[in-house]
Tab-separated table of C-alpha atoms and ligand atoms in Angstrom:
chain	number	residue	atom	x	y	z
A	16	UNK	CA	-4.473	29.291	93.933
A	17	UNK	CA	-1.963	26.716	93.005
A	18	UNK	CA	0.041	27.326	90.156
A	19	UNK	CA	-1.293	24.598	87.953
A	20	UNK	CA	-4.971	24.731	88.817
A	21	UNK	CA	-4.782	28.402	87.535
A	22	UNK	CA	-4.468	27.674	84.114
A	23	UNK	CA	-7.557	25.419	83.092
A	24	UNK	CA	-10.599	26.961	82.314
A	25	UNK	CA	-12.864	24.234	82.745
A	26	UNK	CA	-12.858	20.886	84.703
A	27	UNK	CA	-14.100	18.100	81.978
A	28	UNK	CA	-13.995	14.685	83.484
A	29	UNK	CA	-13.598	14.937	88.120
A	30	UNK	CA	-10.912	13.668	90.065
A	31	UNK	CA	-13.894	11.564	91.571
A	32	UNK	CA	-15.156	10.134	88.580
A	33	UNK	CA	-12.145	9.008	86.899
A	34	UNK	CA	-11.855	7.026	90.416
A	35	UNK	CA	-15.510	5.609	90.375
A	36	UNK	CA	-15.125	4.624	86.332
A	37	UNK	CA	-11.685	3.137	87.147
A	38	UNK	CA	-13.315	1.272	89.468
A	39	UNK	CA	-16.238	0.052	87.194
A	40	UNK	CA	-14.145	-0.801	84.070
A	41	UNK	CA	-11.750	-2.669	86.302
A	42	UNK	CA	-14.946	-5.232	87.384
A	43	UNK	CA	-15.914	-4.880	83.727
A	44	UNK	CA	-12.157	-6.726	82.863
A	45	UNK	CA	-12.457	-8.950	85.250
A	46	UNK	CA	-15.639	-10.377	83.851
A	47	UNK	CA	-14.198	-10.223	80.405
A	48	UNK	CA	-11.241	-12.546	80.945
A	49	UNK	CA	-12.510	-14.323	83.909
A	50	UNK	CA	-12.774	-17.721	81.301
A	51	UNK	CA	-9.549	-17.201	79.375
A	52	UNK	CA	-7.195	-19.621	79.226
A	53	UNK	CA	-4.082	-17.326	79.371
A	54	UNK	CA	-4.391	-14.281	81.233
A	55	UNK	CA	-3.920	-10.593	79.637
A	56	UNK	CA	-0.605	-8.986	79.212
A	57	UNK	CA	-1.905	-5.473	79.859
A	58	UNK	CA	0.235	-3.051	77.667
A	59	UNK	CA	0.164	0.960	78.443
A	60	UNK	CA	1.614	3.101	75.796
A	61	UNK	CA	4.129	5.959	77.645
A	62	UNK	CA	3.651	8.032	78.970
A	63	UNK	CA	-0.253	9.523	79.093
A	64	UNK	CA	-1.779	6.376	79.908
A	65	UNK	CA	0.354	5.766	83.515
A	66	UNK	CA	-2.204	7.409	85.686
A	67	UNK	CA	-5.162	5.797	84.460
A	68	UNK	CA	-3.272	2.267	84.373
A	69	UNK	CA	-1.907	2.892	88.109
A	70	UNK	CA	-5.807	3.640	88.992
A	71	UNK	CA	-7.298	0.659	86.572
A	72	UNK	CA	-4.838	-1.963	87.233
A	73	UNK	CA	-5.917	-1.961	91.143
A	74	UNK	CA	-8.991	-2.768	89.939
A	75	UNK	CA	-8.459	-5.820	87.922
A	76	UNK	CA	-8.642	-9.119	90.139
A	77	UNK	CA	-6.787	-11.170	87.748
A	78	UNK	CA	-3.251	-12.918	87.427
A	79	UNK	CA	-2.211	-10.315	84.460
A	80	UNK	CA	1.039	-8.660	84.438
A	81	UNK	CA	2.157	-5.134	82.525
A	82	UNK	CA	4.718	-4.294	80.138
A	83	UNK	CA	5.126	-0.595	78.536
A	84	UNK	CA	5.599	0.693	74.911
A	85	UNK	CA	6.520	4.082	73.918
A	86	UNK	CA	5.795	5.057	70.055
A	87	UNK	CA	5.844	7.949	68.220
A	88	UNK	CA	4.375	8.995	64.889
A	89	UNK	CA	6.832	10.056	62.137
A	90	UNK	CA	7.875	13.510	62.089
A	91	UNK	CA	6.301	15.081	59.358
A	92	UNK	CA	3.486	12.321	57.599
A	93	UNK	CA	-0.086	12.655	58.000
A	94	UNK	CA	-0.202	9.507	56.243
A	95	UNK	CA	-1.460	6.422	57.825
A	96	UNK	CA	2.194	5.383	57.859
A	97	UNK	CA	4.276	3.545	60.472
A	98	UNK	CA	4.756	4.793	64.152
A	99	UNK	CA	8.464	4.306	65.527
A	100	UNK	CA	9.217	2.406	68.590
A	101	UNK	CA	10.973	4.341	70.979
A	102	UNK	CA	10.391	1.430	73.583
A	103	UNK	CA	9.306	-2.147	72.764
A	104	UNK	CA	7.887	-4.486	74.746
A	105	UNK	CA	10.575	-6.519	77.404
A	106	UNK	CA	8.987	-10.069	76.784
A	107	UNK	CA	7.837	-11.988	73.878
A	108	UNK	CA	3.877	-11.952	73.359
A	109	UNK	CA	3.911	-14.748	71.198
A	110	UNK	CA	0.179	-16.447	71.788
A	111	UNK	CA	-1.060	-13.617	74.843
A	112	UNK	CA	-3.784	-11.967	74.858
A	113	UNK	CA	-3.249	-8.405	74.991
A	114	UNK	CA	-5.099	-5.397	76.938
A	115	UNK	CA	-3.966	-2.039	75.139
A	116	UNK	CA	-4.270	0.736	77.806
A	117	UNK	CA	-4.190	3.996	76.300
A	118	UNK	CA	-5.066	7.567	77.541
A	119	UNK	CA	-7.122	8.811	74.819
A	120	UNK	CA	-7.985	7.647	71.249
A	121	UNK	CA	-8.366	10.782	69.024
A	122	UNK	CA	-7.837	9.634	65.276
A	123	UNK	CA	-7.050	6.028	65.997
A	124	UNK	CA	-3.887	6.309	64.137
A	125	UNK	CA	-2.232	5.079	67.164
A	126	UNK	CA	-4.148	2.357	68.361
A	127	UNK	CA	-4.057	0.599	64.997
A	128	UNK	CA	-0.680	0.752	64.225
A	129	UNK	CA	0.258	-0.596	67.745
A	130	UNK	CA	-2.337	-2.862	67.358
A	131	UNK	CA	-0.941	-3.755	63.987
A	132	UNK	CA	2.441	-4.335	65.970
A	133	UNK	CA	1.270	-6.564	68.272
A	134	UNK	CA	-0.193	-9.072	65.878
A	135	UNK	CA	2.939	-8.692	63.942
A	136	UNK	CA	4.422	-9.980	66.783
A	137	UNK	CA	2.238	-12.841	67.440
A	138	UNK	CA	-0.335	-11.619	69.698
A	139	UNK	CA	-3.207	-14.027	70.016
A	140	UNK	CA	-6.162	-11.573	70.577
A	141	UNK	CA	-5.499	-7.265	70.740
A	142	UNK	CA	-8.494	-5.309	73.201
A	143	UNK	CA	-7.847	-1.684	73.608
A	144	UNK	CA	-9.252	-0.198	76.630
A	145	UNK	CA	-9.008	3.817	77.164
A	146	UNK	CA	-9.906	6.613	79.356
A	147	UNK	CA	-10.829	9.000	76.985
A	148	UNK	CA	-12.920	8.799	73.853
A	149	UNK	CA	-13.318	12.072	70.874
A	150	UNK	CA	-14.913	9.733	68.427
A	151	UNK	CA	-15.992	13.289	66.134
A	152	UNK	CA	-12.213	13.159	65.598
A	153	UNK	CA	-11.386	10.195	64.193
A	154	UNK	CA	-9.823	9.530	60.978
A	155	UNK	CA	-9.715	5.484	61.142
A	156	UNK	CA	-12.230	2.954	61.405
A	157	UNK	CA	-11.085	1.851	64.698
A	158	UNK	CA	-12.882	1.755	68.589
A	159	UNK	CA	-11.695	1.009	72.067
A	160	UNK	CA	-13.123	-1.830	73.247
A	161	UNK	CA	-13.330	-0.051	76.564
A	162	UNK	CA	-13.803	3.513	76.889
A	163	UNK	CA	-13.743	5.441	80.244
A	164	UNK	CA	-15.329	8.535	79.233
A	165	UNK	CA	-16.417	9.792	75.678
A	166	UNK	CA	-15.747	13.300	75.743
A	167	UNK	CA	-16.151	16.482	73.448
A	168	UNK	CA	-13.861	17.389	70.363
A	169	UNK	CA	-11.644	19.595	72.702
A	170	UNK	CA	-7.873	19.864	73.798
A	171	UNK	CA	-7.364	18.052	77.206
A	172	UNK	CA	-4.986	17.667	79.787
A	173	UNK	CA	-4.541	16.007	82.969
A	174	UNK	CA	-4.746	12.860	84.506
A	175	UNK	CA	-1.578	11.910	82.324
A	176	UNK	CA	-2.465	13.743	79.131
A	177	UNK	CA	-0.254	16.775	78.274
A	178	UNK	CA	0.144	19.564	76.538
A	179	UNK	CA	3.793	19.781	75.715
A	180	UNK	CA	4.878	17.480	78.057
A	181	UNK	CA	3.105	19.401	80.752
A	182	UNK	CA	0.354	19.168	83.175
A	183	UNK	CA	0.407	15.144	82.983
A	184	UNK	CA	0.645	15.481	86.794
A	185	UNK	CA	-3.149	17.261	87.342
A	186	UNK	CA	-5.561	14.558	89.189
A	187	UNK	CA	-8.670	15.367	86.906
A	188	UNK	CA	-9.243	16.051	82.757
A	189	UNK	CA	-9.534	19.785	81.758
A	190	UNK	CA	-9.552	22.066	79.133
A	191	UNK	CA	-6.948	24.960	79.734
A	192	UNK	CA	-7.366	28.749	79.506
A	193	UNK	CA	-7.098	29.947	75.900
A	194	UNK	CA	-4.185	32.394	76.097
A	195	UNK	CA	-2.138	28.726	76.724
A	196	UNK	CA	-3.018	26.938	73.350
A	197	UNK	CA	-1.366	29.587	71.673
B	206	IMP	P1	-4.466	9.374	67.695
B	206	IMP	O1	-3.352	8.546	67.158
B	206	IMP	O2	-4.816	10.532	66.816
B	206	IMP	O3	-5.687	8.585	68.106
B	206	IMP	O4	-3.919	10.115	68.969
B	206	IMP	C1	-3.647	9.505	70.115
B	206	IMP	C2	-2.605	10.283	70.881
B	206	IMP	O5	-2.644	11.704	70.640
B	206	IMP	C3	-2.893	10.127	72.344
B	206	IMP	O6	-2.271	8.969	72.848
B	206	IMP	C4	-2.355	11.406	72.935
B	206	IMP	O7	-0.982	11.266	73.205
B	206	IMP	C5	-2.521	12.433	71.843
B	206	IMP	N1	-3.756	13.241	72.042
B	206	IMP	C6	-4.883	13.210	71.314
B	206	IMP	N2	-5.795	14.088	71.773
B	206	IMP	C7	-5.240	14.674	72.848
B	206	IMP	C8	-5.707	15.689	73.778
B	206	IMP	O8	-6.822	16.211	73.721
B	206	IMP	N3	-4.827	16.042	74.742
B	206	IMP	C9	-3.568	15.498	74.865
B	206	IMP	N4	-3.108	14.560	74.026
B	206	IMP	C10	-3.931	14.147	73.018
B	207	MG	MG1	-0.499	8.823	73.930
């Protein structure tokens, strides 16, 4: 067996299906925006959601372009205080529509502070579209707009989600063997 297959227990979302669904919400985009004036900016936040934008963005027959943002809660608050920017945006939004690509939204702390950002810096409309959905976790009244999969209160990996910075590189979403989550 290969060494990082070894350490999930259980395979949650296939390889296969993330493919199919990428494939599905990609069409579903292209209907939404097909009548906008200005095209989406589509936004991924660094670095979980890169997988599922590379496989999405193929998908979207559209004249959009990307940009990336990396945040990070502050150490230390549970409020629902400020994230930091540890990478903005390269252009100026000022009037876009924005598609927020994100990898998973747990308590939605995330996606509204981001989302919070880019209004703050004069988007003209803010859709969040996500692979993965644990709406029994969340803490804030906030949704995707698009969700890939809606999946169990449980720990994932895979398919750019890590756990410590690891096992972003796995092609499918899975739960991994107990003895690791220690
Ligand atoms: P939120 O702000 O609580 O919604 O959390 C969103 C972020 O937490 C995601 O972008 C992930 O980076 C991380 N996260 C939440 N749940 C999981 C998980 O099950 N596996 C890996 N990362 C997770
Ligand atoms: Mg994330």
């Amino acid at each position: 067996m290969s060494i990082l297959h070894q350490d999930v227990k259980e395979v949650l979302v296939s390889e296969a299906a993330i493919i199919e669904r990428c494939k599905e919400l990609g069409h579903i985009v292209n209907d939404f925006y097909r009548d906008y004036e200005r095209m989406p900016l589509l936004v991924a936040i660094l670095k979980g959601s890169i997988p599922f934008l590379s496989e999405l963005m193929k998908h979207i027959d559209l004249d959009i372009e990307i940009d990336f943002m990396d945040v990070s809660s502050y150490e230390g608050t549970e409020s629902i205080g400020d994230v930091r920017i540890i990478k903005d945006l390269n252009q100026s939004i000022k009037g876009l529509p924005i598609l927020l690509v994100e990898d998973i939204v747990d308590t939605g702390r995330t996606i509204q502070e981001v989302k919070r950002l880019l209004f703050n810096k004069g988007a003209s409309e803010v859709k969040i579209i996500t692979l993965l959905d644990k709406p029994s976790r969340r803490l804030i009244d906030i949704d995707a707009d698009f969700v890939g999969f809606e999946i169990p209160n449980e720990f994932v990996i895979g398919f750019g989600l890590d756990f410590n910075e690891k096992y972003r590189n796995l092609p499918y979403v899975g739960i991994l063997k107990d003895e690791f989550y220690k």
